CSV table of C-alpha atoms and ligand atoms in Angstrom, one decimal:
chain,number,residue,atom,x,y,z
A,12,MET,CA,-101.5,32.3,74.6
A,13,ILE,CA,-101.3,31.1,71.0
A,14,ARG,CA,-103.3,33.4,68.8
A,15,HIS,CA,-102.9,31.8,65.3
A,16,MET,CA,-102.6,28.3,63.9
A,17,ASN,CA,-99.4,28.6,62.0
A,18,ILE,CA,-98.5,24.9,62.3
A,19,LYS,CA,-100.9,22.3,60.9
A,20,ARG,CA,-100.9,18.7,61.8
A,21,GLU,CA,-102.3,15.6,60.1
A,22,THR,CA,-101.7,11.9,61.0
A,23,LYS,CA,-101.9,9.3,58.2
A,24,ASP,CA,-100.8,5.7,58.5
A,25,ASN,CA,-99.0,6.6,61.8
A,26,ILE,CA,-97.0,9.3,60.1
A,27,LEU,CA,-97.4,12.8,61.6
A,28,GLU,CA,-97.3,15.4,58.8
A,29,VAL,CA,-96.5,18.8,60.2
A,30,THR,CA,-96.9,21.8,57.9
A,31,LEU,CA,-95.5,25.2,58.7
A,32,ASN,CA,-98.0,27.7,57.5
A,33,ARG,CA,-97.0,31.3,57.7
A,34,PRO,CA,-96.3,31.8,54.0
A,35,GLU,CA,-96.7,35.6,53.9
A,36,ARG,CA,-93.6,35.8,56.1
A,37,LEU,CA,-91.8,32.8,54.6
A,38,ASN,CA,-92.5,31.0,57.8
A,39,ALA,CA,-90.2,33.3,59.8
A,40,LEU,CA,-90.3,31.9,63.4
A,41,ASP,CA,-92.0,34.4,65.7
A,42,TRP,CA,-93.4,34.0,69.2
A,43,ASP,CA,-96.5,32.2,68.0
A,44,MET,CA,-94.7,29.8,65.7
A,45,LEU,CA,-92.3,28.9,68.5
A,46,ALA,CA,-95.2,28.5,71.0
A,47,GLU,CA,-96.9,26.1,68.5
A,48,LEU,CA,-93.7,24.2,68.0
A,49,ARG,CA,-93.4,23.8,71.8
A,50,LYS,CA,-97.0,22.5,72.0
A,51,LEU,CA,-96.2,20.1,69.2
A,52,THR,CA,-93.2,18.7,71.1
A,53,LEU,CA,-95.3,18.4,74.3
A,54,ASP,CA,-98.1,16.6,72.4
A,55,ILE,CA,-95.7,14.1,70.8
A,56,THR,CA,-94.0,13.5,74.2
A,57,THR,CA,-97.5,12.7,75.7
A,58,ASP,CA,-98.3,10.4,72.8
A,59,ILE,CA,-95.0,8.5,73.4
A,60,ALA,CA,-95.8,8.2,77.1
A,61,GLN,CA,-99.2,6.8,76.2
A,62,GLY,CA,-97.8,4.3,73.7
A,63,GLN,CA,-99.3,6.2,70.7
A,64,ALA,CA,-96.1,7.6,69.2
A,65,PRO,CA,-96.1,8.3,65.5
A,66,ARG,CA,-93.6,6.2,63.5
A,67,LEU,CA,-92.3,9.3,61.8
A,68,VAL,CA,-92.7,13.1,61.8
A,69,VAL,CA,-92.5,14.8,58.4
A,70,LEU,CA,-91.9,18.5,58.8
A,71,ARG,CA,-92.6,20.6,55.7
A,72,SER,CA,-93.8,24.0,54.6
A,73,SER,CA,-97.0,25.2,52.8
A,74,SER,CA,-94.9,27.9,51.1
A,75,GLU,CA,-93.6,27.4,47.6
A,76,LYS,CA,-90.7,29.7,48.3
A,77,ALA,CA,-89.4,28.7,51.7
A,78,PHE,CA,-89.1,26.0,54.4
A,79,VAL,CA,-88.3,28.8,56.9
A,80,ALA,CA,-86.5,32.1,56.2
A,81,GLY,CA,-85.2,32.4,59.8
A,82,ALA,CA,-86.1,33.6,63.2
A,83,ASP,CA,-88.5,36.6,62.8
A,84,ILE,CA,-86.0,39.4,62.9
A,85,LYS,CA,-88.8,41.8,63.9
A,86,CYS,CA,-88.9,40.0,67.2
A,87,PHE,CA,-85.3,41.1,67.8
A,88,ALA,CA,-86.2,44.7,67.2
A,89,SER,CA,-88.3,44.9,70.4
A,90,ASP,CA,-86.9,46.1,73.7
A,91,LEU,CA,-83.6,44.4,74.6
A,92,ALA,CA,-84.9,42.2,77.5
A,93,ARG,CA,-87.8,40.9,75.3
A,94,ALA,CA,-85.5,40.3,72.4
A,95,GLN,CA,-83.1,38.3,74.6
A,96,GLU,CA,-86.0,36.4,76.0
A,97,PHE,CA,-87.2,35.6,72.5
A,98,ALA,CA,-83.8,34.2,71.5
A,99,ALA,CA,-83.5,32.1,74.6
A,100,PHE,CA,-87.1,30.8,74.1
A,101,GLY,CA,-86.2,29.8,70.4
A,102,GLN,CA,-83.1,27.9,71.5
A,103,GLU,CA,-85.0,26.0,74.2
A,104,VAL,CA,-88.0,25.2,71.9
A,105,ILE,CA,-85.8,23.9,69.1
A,106,SER,CA,-83.6,21.9,71.4
A,107,ASP,CA,-86.6,20.2,73.0
A,108,PHE,CA,-87.9,19.5,69.5
A,109,ALA,CA,-84.5,17.9,68.6
A,110,ASP,CA,-84.8,15.7,71.7
A,111,ILE,CA,-88.0,14.0,70.7
A,112,PRO,CA,-87.1,10.3,70.2
A,113,VAL,CA,-89.2,9.8,67.1
A,114,PRO,CA,-87.6,10.2,63.7
A,115,LYS,CA,-88.1,13.6,62.3
A,116,ILE,CA,-87.5,14.4,58.6
A,117,ALA,CA,-87.2,18.0,57.4
A,118,VAL,CA,-88.5,18.4,53.9
A,119,ILE,CA,-87.0,21.5,52.3
A,120,HIS,CA,-88.0,23.3,49.2
A,121,GLY,CA,-86.9,26.9,49.0
A,122,TYR,CA,-85.1,28.9,51.7
A,123,ALA,CA,-83.8,27.3,54.8
A,124,LEU,CA,-82.0,30.2,56.4
A,125,GLY,CA,-80.8,31.1,59.9
A,126,GLY,CA,-83.4,29.8,62.4
A,127,GLY,CA,-85.0,27.8,59.5
A,128,LEU,CA,-81.7,25.9,59.0
A,129,GLU,CA,-81.5,25.5,62.7
A,130,LEU,CA,-84.9,23.9,62.8
A,131,ALA,CA,-83.9,21.6,60.0
A,132,LEU,CA,-80.8,20.7,61.9
A,133,ALA,CA,-82.9,19.7,64.9
A,134,CYS,CA,-84.5,17.0,62.7
A,135,ASP,CA,-82.8,13.6,62.3
A,136,LEU,CA,-82.9,13.6,58.5
A,137,ILE,CA,-83.0,16.4,56.0
A,138,ALA,CA,-84.3,16.0,52.4
A,139,THR,CA,-84.1,18.8,49.9
A,140,THR,CA,-84.9,19.8,46.4
A,141,THR,CA,-81.8,20.8,44.3
A,142,GLN,CA,-82.9,24.4,44.0
A,143,SER,CA,-83.3,25.1,47.7
A,144,ILE,CA,-81.1,27.7,49.4
A,145,PHE,CA,-79.3,27.1,52.7
A,146,GLY,CA,-77.4,29.6,54.8
A,147,PHE,CA,-76.6,31.3,58.0
A,148,PRO,CA,-77.1,35.0,57.3
A,149,GLU,CA,-76.8,36.0,61.0
A,150,THR,CA,-73.3,37.6,60.8
A,151,GLY,CA,-74.7,40.0,58.2
A,152,LEU,CA,-77.2,41.0,60.9
A,153,GLY,CA,-74.5,41.5,63.6
A,154,LEU,CA,-75.5,38.2,65.2
A,155,VAL,CA,-74.6,34.5,65.4
A,156,PRO,CA,-77.0,31.6,65.0
A,157,GLY,CA,-78.8,31.5,68.3
A,158,PHE,CA,-81.3,28.6,68.1
A,159,GLY,CA,-78.6,25.9,68.6
A,160,GLY,CA,-77.2,26.3,65.1
A,161,THR,CA,-73.5,26.7,66.0
A,162,LEU,CA,-73.7,23.4,67.9
A,163,ARG,CA,-75.8,21.4,65.5
A,164,ALA,CA,-74.0,22.6,62.4
A,165,ALA,CA,-70.7,21.8,63.9
A,166,LEU,CA,-71.9,18.3,64.9
A,167,ARG,CA,-73.3,17.7,61.4
A,168,ILE,CA,-70.7,19.1,59.1
A,169,GLY,CA,-67.7,19.6,61.4
A,170,THR,CA,-66.3,22.9,62.7
A,171,ALA,CA,-64.6,23.7,59.4
A,172,GLY,CA,-67.9,23.6,57.5
A,173,ALA,CA,-69.7,25.5,60.2
A,174,ARG,CA,-67.0,28.2,60.2
A,175,ARG,CA,-67.3,28.6,56.4
A,176,MET,CA,-71.1,28.9,56.5
A,177,ILE,CA,-71.3,31.2,59.5
A,178,ILE,CA,-68.3,33.5,58.7
A,179,THR,CA,-69.2,34.0,55.1
A,180,GLY,CA,-72.9,33.8,55.2
A,181,ASP,CA,-72.6,31.8,51.9
A,182,LYS,CA,-75.9,30.6,50.4
A,183,LEU,CA,-75.7,26.9,49.3
A,184,THR,CA,-77.9,25.2,46.9
A,185,GLY,CA,-79.3,21.8,47.7
A,186,ASP,CA,-76.6,19.9,45.9
A,187,GLN,CA,-73.9,22.0,47.5
A,188,ALA,CA,-75.5,21.3,50.9
A,189,LEU,CA,-75.5,17.5,50.0
A,190,LEU,CA,-71.7,17.7,49.2
A,191,LEU,CA,-71.0,19.3,52.5
A,192,GLY,CA,-73.0,16.7,54.4
A,193,LEU,CA,-75.5,19.4,55.6
A,194,VAL,CA,-78.4,17.4,54.1
A,195,ASP,CA,-79.0,13.7,53.7
A,196,TYR,CA,-81.0,13.5,50.4
A,197,CYS,CA,-81.2,15.9,47.5
A,198,ALA,CA,-83.1,15.6,44.2
A,199,PRO,CA,-84.6,17.8,41.5
A,200,LEU,CA,-88.2,18.8,42.2
A,201,ASP,CA,-89.7,16.3,39.6
A,202,GLU,CA,-87.9,13.3,41.3
A,203,PHE,CA,-88.1,14.6,44.8
A,204,GLN,CA,-91.4,13.0,46.0
A,205,SER,CA,-90.2,9.5,44.9
A,206,VAL,CA,-86.9,9.9,46.7
A,207,LEU,CA,-88.8,11.1,49.8
A,208,ASN,CA,-91.3,8.2,49.6
A,209,THR,CA,-88.4,5.7,49.5
A,210,VAL,CA,-86.8,7.3,52.7
A,211,ILE,CA,-90.2,7.3,54.5
A,212,GLN,CA,-90.7,3.6,53.6
A,213,GLN,CA,-87.2,2.7,54.9
A,214,VAL,CA,-87.8,4.6,58.2
A,215,ILE,CA,-91.2,3.0,58.8
A,216,SER,CA,-90.1,-0.5,57.9
A,217,VAL,CA,-87.6,-0.9,60.8
A,218,SER,CA,-88.4,-1.5,64.5
A,219,PRO,CA,-89.9,1.6,66.1
A,220,LEU,CA,-88.7,0.5,69.5
A,221,ALA,CA,-85.1,0.1,68.2
A,222,VAL,CA,-85.2,3.4,66.4
A,223,ARG,CA,-86.6,5.2,69.5
A,224,SER,CA,-83.8,3.6,71.6
A,225,ALA,CA,-81.1,4.7,69.1
A,226,LEU,CA,-82.5,8.2,69.1
A,227,ILE,CA,-82.5,8.4,72.9
A,228,LEU,CA,-78.9,7.3,73.0
A,229,LEU,CA,-77.8,9.8,70.3
A,230,ASN,CA,-79.9,12.7,71.7
A,231,GLU,CA,-78.4,12.1,75.2
A,232,LEU,CA,-74.9,12.1,73.6
A,233,GLU,CA,-75.6,15.4,71.9
A,234,ARG,CA,-77.1,16.9,75.0
A,235,GLU,CA,-73.9,15.9,77.0
A,236,VAL,CA,-71.6,17.3,74.4
A,237,GLY,CA,-73.8,20.4,73.8
A,238,ILE,CA,-75.1,21.6,77.1
A,239,GLN,CA,-72.3,24.1,77.7
A,240,ALA,CA,-72.1,25.0,74.0
A,241,LEU,CA,-75.8,25.9,74.0
A,242,LYS,CA,-75.4,28.0,77.1
A,243,ARG,CA,-72.5,29.9,75.6
A,244,GLU,CA,-74.4,30.4,72.4
A,245,LYS,CA,-77.3,31.9,74.3
A,246,ASP,CA,-75.1,34.3,76.2
A,247,CYS,CA,-73.1,35.3,73.1
A,248,PHE,CA,-76.4,35.9,71.2
A,249,ALA,CA,-77.7,38.1,74.1
A,250,SER,CA,-74.6,40.1,74.2
A,251,LEU,CA,-74.5,40.7,70.4
A,252,LEU,CA,-78.2,41.8,70.6
A,253,ALA,CA,-77.0,44.4,73.1
A,254,SER,CA,-74.1,45.5,71.0
A,255,ASP,CA,-74.0,48.4,68.5
A,256,GLU,CA,-73.4,46.1,65.6
A,257,GLY,CA,-76.3,43.8,66.6
A,258,LYS,CA,-78.6,46.7,67.0
A,259,GLU,CA,-77.6,48.2,63.6
A,260,GLY,CA,-78.0,44.8,61.8
A,261,VAL,CA,-81.5,44.3,63.1
A,262,ARG,CA,-82.5,47.9,62.6
A,263,ALA,CA,-81.2,47.8,59.0
A,264,PHE,CA,-83.3,44.7,58.2
A,265,VAL,CA,-86.5,46.3,59.6
A,266,GLU,CA,-85.7,49.5,57.6
A,267,LYS,CA,-84.9,47.5,54.5
A,268,ARG,CA,-81.4,48.9,54.0
A,269,PRO,CA,-77.9,47.4,54.1
A,270,PRO,CA,-76.3,47.5,57.5
A,271,LEU,CA,-73.3,49.8,58.3
A,272,PHE,CA,-70.8,48.0,60.5
A,273,GLY,CA,-67.5,49.2,61.9
B,11,COA,N1,-87.8,37.8,59.7
B,11,COA,C1,-88.8,38.7,59.5
B,11,COA,N2,-89.5,38.8,58.4
B,11,COA,C2,-89.0,38.1,57.3
B,11,COA,C3,-88.0,37.2,57.4
B,11,COA,C4,-87.3,37.0,58.7
B,11,COA,N3,-86.3,36.2,58.9
B,11,COA,N4,-87.8,36.6,56.2
B,11,COA,C5,-88.7,37.1,55.4
B,11,COA,N5,-89.5,38.0,56.1
B,11,COA,C6,-90.6,38.8,55.5
B,11,COA,C7,-90.0,40.0,54.7
B,11,COA,O1,-89.7,41.1,55.5
B,11,COA,C8,-91.3,40.3,53.9
B,11,COA,O2,-92.2,41.0,54.6
B,11,COA,P1,-92.8,42.4,54.0
B,11,COA,O3,-93.7,41.8,52.9
B,11,COA,O4,-93.6,43.0,55.1
B,11,COA,O5,-91.7,43.2,53.5
B,11,COA,C9,-91.9,38.9,53.7
B,11,COA,O6,-91.4,38.0,54.7
B,11,COA,C10,-91.6,38.2,52.3
B,11,COA,O7,-90.2,38.2,52.2
B,11,COA,P2,-89.4,39.0,51.0
B,11,COA,O8,-88.1,39.5,51.6
B,11,COA,O9,-90.3,40.0,50.3
B,11,COA,O10,-89.1,37.8,50.0
B,11,COA,P3,-87.9,37.8,48.9
B,11,COA,O11,-88.2,36.6,48.0
B,11,COA,O12,-87.7,39.1,48.3
B,11,COA,O13,-86.6,37.4,49.8
B,11,COA,C11,-85.3,36.3,51.4
B,11,COA,C12,-86.5,36.2,50.4
B,11,COA,C13,-85.4,35.0,52.3
B,11,COA,C14,-84.0,36.3,50.7
B,11,COA,C15,-85.5,37.5,52.4
B,11,COA,O14,-86.8,37.5,52.9
B,11,COA,C16,-84.5,37.5,53.5
B,11,COA,O15,-83.3,37.8,53.3
B,11,COA,N6,-85.0,37.2,54.7
B,11,COA,C17,-84.2,37.3,55.9
B,11,COA,C18,-83.3,36.0,56.0
B,11,COA,C19,-82.5,36.1,57.3
B,11,COA,O16,-81.6,36.9,57.5
B,11,COA,N7,-82.7,35.1,58.1
B,11,COA,C20,-82.0,34.9,59.4
B,11,COA,C21,-82.7,35.5,60.5
B,11,COA,S1,-81.8,35.3,62.0
């Protein structure tokens, strides 16, 4: 049962604008946000089957500060079984979203951390303002990325880049992320809309059938490569949640203090 409307949708000129709207928590992905994301995926899939697919999905945030600041860490602080269920649900929802064969562009301004970066990586294109902040803070919480981020970061920037981001928890600016190949387009805020408009025009000018076919091919390739990796990531995440370090990392965030590891 979805209680809130944290994800807004609007279709204009065959472009589906999706706005994440939980600004008071920097769009942290909780059960409701994930349930709404799953509903969005189901609705787009139905539209495709009925020949009413949008040409493009533009995924953005209503927050001035964040695209998404991660999975909602408070959802990991519940009892272990429920926390593990939440992590598995998040991975499944984001993977199903990634599989939609309609081009999806993530528009980032502000923080794209942890689960937020994983959601961006589930999009086909990522556009960012220069001053945005990208990172995987999970190891600082005693965890690993659990919403498909180990797989999709490695596929996008190679295992070397993924190792650096995940092991260090480094925060990258938009232009650093562009250099690493983590994002596709980066511009200062005052030029950003014009860069984005150009990309949107490009994507909606080509054949929708050909684009859909290409995405089906690429998505199947990633599923084939990734199915075992996603399963291992899910199991690893669950066992870290049950570990002393995982429990300490999550508890420390909730108690607003630095964690004590080792
Ligand atoms: N999970 C749960 N709550 C989150 C959150 C997350 N991932 N990210 C932000 N929030 C909450 C904060 O706890 C705060 O709630 P409060 O007002 O009840 O204290 C609210 O959103 C606003 O965030 P705040 O921390 O006050 O903003 P800030 O500008 O000082 O810091 C961040 C921004 C992104 C640096 C900081 O919120 C942060 O480090 N968030 C966690 C990032 C993370 O580890 N993500 C990976 C999760 S797996």
